[in-house]
Amino acid sequence: MNWKRFLGLDNLKEQYAYSDHPRLGYTSAQRATADRWVKSTCGYCSVGCGMELGVRDNRIVAVKGWDGHPVSNGKLCPKGLAEHHMVSAPNRATEPLLRKAGKLEPVSWTEALETLVSRFTAAQQRHGREALAIISTGQLLTEEFYTLGKLVQLGFGTRNYCGNTTLCMASAVSGYKRSFGSDGPPGNYEDLRTADVILLIGANIADNHPILCQHLEANRDGYVIVADPRVTKTAMLADRHLALKPRSDIALLNGIAHILISENLIDAGYIARHTQGFQALQEHVAAFTPDRVALATGLSVEAILDTARRYGRARSAMIAWTMGVNHSTQGAETVCAINNLALLTGKIGKPGSSPFSITGQCNAMGTREAGCTSSLPGYRKFENVKHREQLARIWGVDVARIPDARGLSYPDMINAAVDGQIKAMWIIATNPLVSYPNQGQLRAGLRNLDFLVVQDGFHPTPTTEVADLVLPAAIWGEKEGTYTNSERRVGKANAAVAPPGLARTDFQIFLSVARALGCFDELFAGWTGPADAFHEWREVSRGRLCDYSGMTYDAIEAHGGLQWPFPAGASATENSRLYANGHFETPDGKALLHTVACDPLPEPPDDAYPFVLNTGRTVEHWHTRTKTAQVPLLERMSPNAWLEMNPFDARRLKLSSHDRVKVVSRRGVVHGVELRVTEITAPGQVFMPFHFHETNVNEVTQDALDPISREPNYKQCAVRVERANNARS
Ligand SMILES: Nc1nc2c(c(=O)[nH]1)N[C@H]1C(S)=C(S)[C@@H](COP(=O)(O)OP(=O)(O)OC[C@H]3O[C@@H](n4cnc5c(=O)[nH]c(N)nc54)[C@H](O)[C@@H]3O)O[C@H]1N2
Ligand SMILES: Nc1nc2c(c(=O)[nH]1)N[C@H]1C(S)=C(S)[C@@H](COP(=O)(O)OP(=O)(O)OC[C@H]3O[C@@H](n4cnc5c(=O)[nH]c(N)nc54)[C@H](O)[C@@H]3O)O[C@H]1N2
Ligand code: SF4
Ligand SMILES: [Mo]
């Protein structure tokens, strides 16, 4: 299979080179004559491609791939290639806006910052410190996360700090912690290039991590298996597609474990030396016979046996997953069931062998490493007194100021706002009024707040529009710092141009807030730029799993990124892996095998709501489209939302392609969606992308949460589909 041709990556360079953009006021001739090129890292997804930004007259006029970059070697996907178009888009936020008499009015930064501090502290004085909640993102720089974490935990003194990463990677984080004692993806992209068998579970990399396909393409002999209920582009590229029933992954994984054990395809020595819990797992999976698993998953016994045998017999095998696993009330447990397979066979920490979470946002990893959300900086644990003491020492503060338990998770904050416990909120670089599940509950929470600050690079967005205060932020291309990609590679992002109007980098905004709050001298004395935060963060990470202590900005740039752990003297070119020595981050150094039960769907289909609704993405758009809707080429390729339905169901409902339908759940309705009748989606299931706020699928999704990770179950809810009388109904 020629992946590049299939994905249309063959001729993309040409298309972009010759597409003029009159609205942005320049032509391709001008673009070809960029004055200078600035090296950077892509700011969309977690693949972390290297790129060069062509600059002329304080505009990024072109983008090209960075030849020889270890991740992307000169290639970029459609979003990356068009990334510069959104930087100078007309709807960038350019000035602070404060709601006065119901209307957002421009104000000075001084007034904006004084208002933020006085309203936040007033809410905290009246209702307790934890009445203030902060929701951030996976899209800031690590230096910004580190700074914000200190500001929130030590400056404002609230533990209620979380991010959109809980809508995304939380299940992977919890699963890693439960199996291995720490967060941290063990493998790397080299595994995609070298593994004998690659099992992708609920990961549609052809749309969502396109440049990873290049690594698979380079793996001439690798056998690719894709487990996804939908016939995604990735499934079409695979050697075998396991079109399993929604959320039957646990049955499949337990079934594979059963076959591995019963056919003696396990590594008994590894299990004895490096794991705990084998006996219980063996007893638990005994019931998951191929016949029963076939019934639970809808797959053939042959497909299940073949998958297990290939995985077990391979010299090296990788299991990579994304949101088809994480977006579930059993997300964390599914991750443990994946980790079980790697541990049973000893396929971890070796070339080509790893369980591997593919991250989502460009720097979701950075907030996991350095933020203060679900753990303390440097993967330290809130509940570990030694960890708190270490941090207190480095920061020069009393240990009592470092919380001994995490605060509320993002969805729990929304629920607490509905209940009246959260009174003030600061939302940074996320757009919940499109992306949060069950929008009705979110609106009820936001309505209840006394004060809402939204800090975004764009305005208006559905979320900035309801804010009391909008802070205009610089975005990718306008600021400097680091992003960590899925394979723990720390890449450098650079400022190529100045931000528009009065917009400031998030880093500078956090320092200004600290000054207005009066904690700058205590927490950030002498800091002027992100390099100061990076310097301190390196010390904080020293000796930890995510050790940055040997890194410098120059070395990161020179090598196209460095993978942690990177203590002084580490190799810049060797691909690093975690747990190569079989030692895990648990008290006794052993990994834990988990017994995972198959729970029913939180909202099974029934007569009134007969379809299982699956939601996700398409290659052209980024999340809530604040960015990609500004790029005409991407908009033209994917101008509106659609609902995929199998011909079998369409015939029954007397619907055809391009009909307008409404999607109805117990929580809400999406009106006027275009129907696509296609066998991509199986009978009884429908699929819709979540990018379009105009037809927002999150009006109908459910906010059932994983009890461990608190991640929402975005991938399955029960709906019915009806013909719409017109586009609005
Ligand atoms: N173009 C583009 N790329 C992106 C993004 C974007 O918005 N646009 N977002 C980035 C982010 S933040 C993320 S998190 C990643 C997400 O990347 P992916 O996880 O690849 O994206 P999704 O489309 O949300 O979901 C992946 C697949 O899960 C499948 N799935 C649904 N239910 C199940 C199930 O029960 N079992 C299994 N095995 N699979 C199931 C869906 O059919 C879908 O194909 O993409 C990143 N890259
Ligand atoms: N139904 C359904 N819903 C989903 C998902 C799904 O699969 N299905 N996926 C979920 C997942 S995995 C994710 S990650 C979320 C993503 O959901 P969101 O985080 O809401 O999506 P984005 O559009 O990336 O929002 C980022 C916001 O930050 C702004 N921004 C960009 N760069 C910067 C910056 O440097 N500084 C500041 N201050 N602002 C900036 C952008 O303009 C934008 O408004 O959606 C979740 N929602
Ligand atoms: S694959 Fe991801 S990191 Fe690479 S260019 Fe595309 S969006 Fe950017
Ligand atoms: Mo995500």
PDB file of N, CA and C in Angstrom, residues 6-7 94 151 277 455 492 521 543 546 638 651 684:
ATOM      1  N   PHE A   6      -2.332   7.260  -0.816  1.00  0.00           N
ATOM      2  CA  PHE A   6      -3.657   7.038  -0.240  1.00  0.00           C
ATOM      3  C   PHE A   6      -4.106   8.247   0.576  1.00  0.00           C
ATOM      4  N   LEU A   7      -3.197   8.815   1.315  1.00  0.00           N
ATOM      5  CA  LEU A   7      -3.554   9.939   2.198  1.00  0.00           C
ATOM      6  C   LEU A   7      -3.491  11.277   1.480  1.00  0.00           C
ATOM      7  N   THR A  94      -7.225  40.568  20.230  1.00  0.00           N
ATOM      8  CA  THR A  94      -6.162  41.580  20.198  1.00  0.00           C
ATOM      9  C   THR A  94      -6.161  42.521  21.398  1.00  0.00           C
ATOM     10  N   LEU A 151       1.713  29.339  40.145  1.00  0.00           N
ATOM     11  CA  LEU A 151       0.824  30.476  40.407  1.00  0.00           C
ATOM     12  C   LEU A 151      -0.484  30.007  41.049  1.00  0.00           C
ATOM     13  N   GLY A 277       0.713 -10.345  40.467  1.00  0.00           N
ATOM     14  CA  GLY A 277      -0.713 -10.527  40.157  1.00  0.00           C
ATOM     15  C   GLY A 277      -1.000 -11.525  39.059  1.00  0.00           C
ATOM     16  N   GLN A 455      -9.084  32.964  28.553  1.00  0.00           N
ATOM     17  CA  GLN A 455      -7.812  33.418  27.961  1.00  0.00           C
ATOM     18  C   GLN A 455      -7.602  32.630  26.673  1.00  0.00           C
ATOM     19  N   LYS A 492      11.467  22.224  20.422  1.00  0.00           N
ATOM     20  CA  LYS A 492      11.477  23.663  20.695  1.00  0.00           C
ATOM     21  C   LYS A 492      10.501  24.347  19.742  1.00  0.00           C
ATOM     22  N   ASP A 521       7.482  38.221  43.519  1.00  0.00           N
ATOM     23  CA  ASP A 521       8.819  38.173  44.116  1.00  0.00           C
ATOM     24  C   ASP A 521       9.066  36.854  44.833  1.00  0.00           C
ATOM     25  N   GLY A 543      16.536  13.845  38.296  1.00  0.00           N
ATOM     26  CA  GLY A 543      16.423  12.585  39.053  1.00  0.00           C
ATOM     27  C   GLY A 543      15.061  11.919  38.939  1.00  0.00           C
ATOM     28  N   CYS A 546      10.941  11.814  34.276  1.00  0.00           N
ATOM     29  CA  CYS A 546      10.975  12.801  33.182  1.00  0.00           C
ATOM     30  C   CYS A 546      12.115  13.795  33.446  1.00  0.00           C
ATOM     31  N   SER A 638     -13.592  20.311   4.108  1.00  0.00           N
ATOM     32  CA  SER A 638     -14.507  19.751   5.103  1.00  0.00           C
ATOM     33  C   SER A 638     -15.354  20.882   5.679  1.00  0.00           C
ATOM     34  N   ARG A 651     -31.889   2.544   4.905  1.00  0.00           N
ATOM     35  CA  ARG A 651     -33.037   1.980   4.171  1.00  0.00           C
ATOM     36  C   ARG A 651     -34.241   1.842   5.091  1.00  0.00           C
ATOM     37  N   GLY A 684     -26.541  -0.144  13.318  1.00  0.00           N
ATOM     38  CA  GLY A 684     -26.780   0.089  14.741  1.00  0.00           C
ATOM     39  C   GLY A 684     -25.882   1.155  15.338  1.00  0.00           C
TER      40      GLY A 684
END
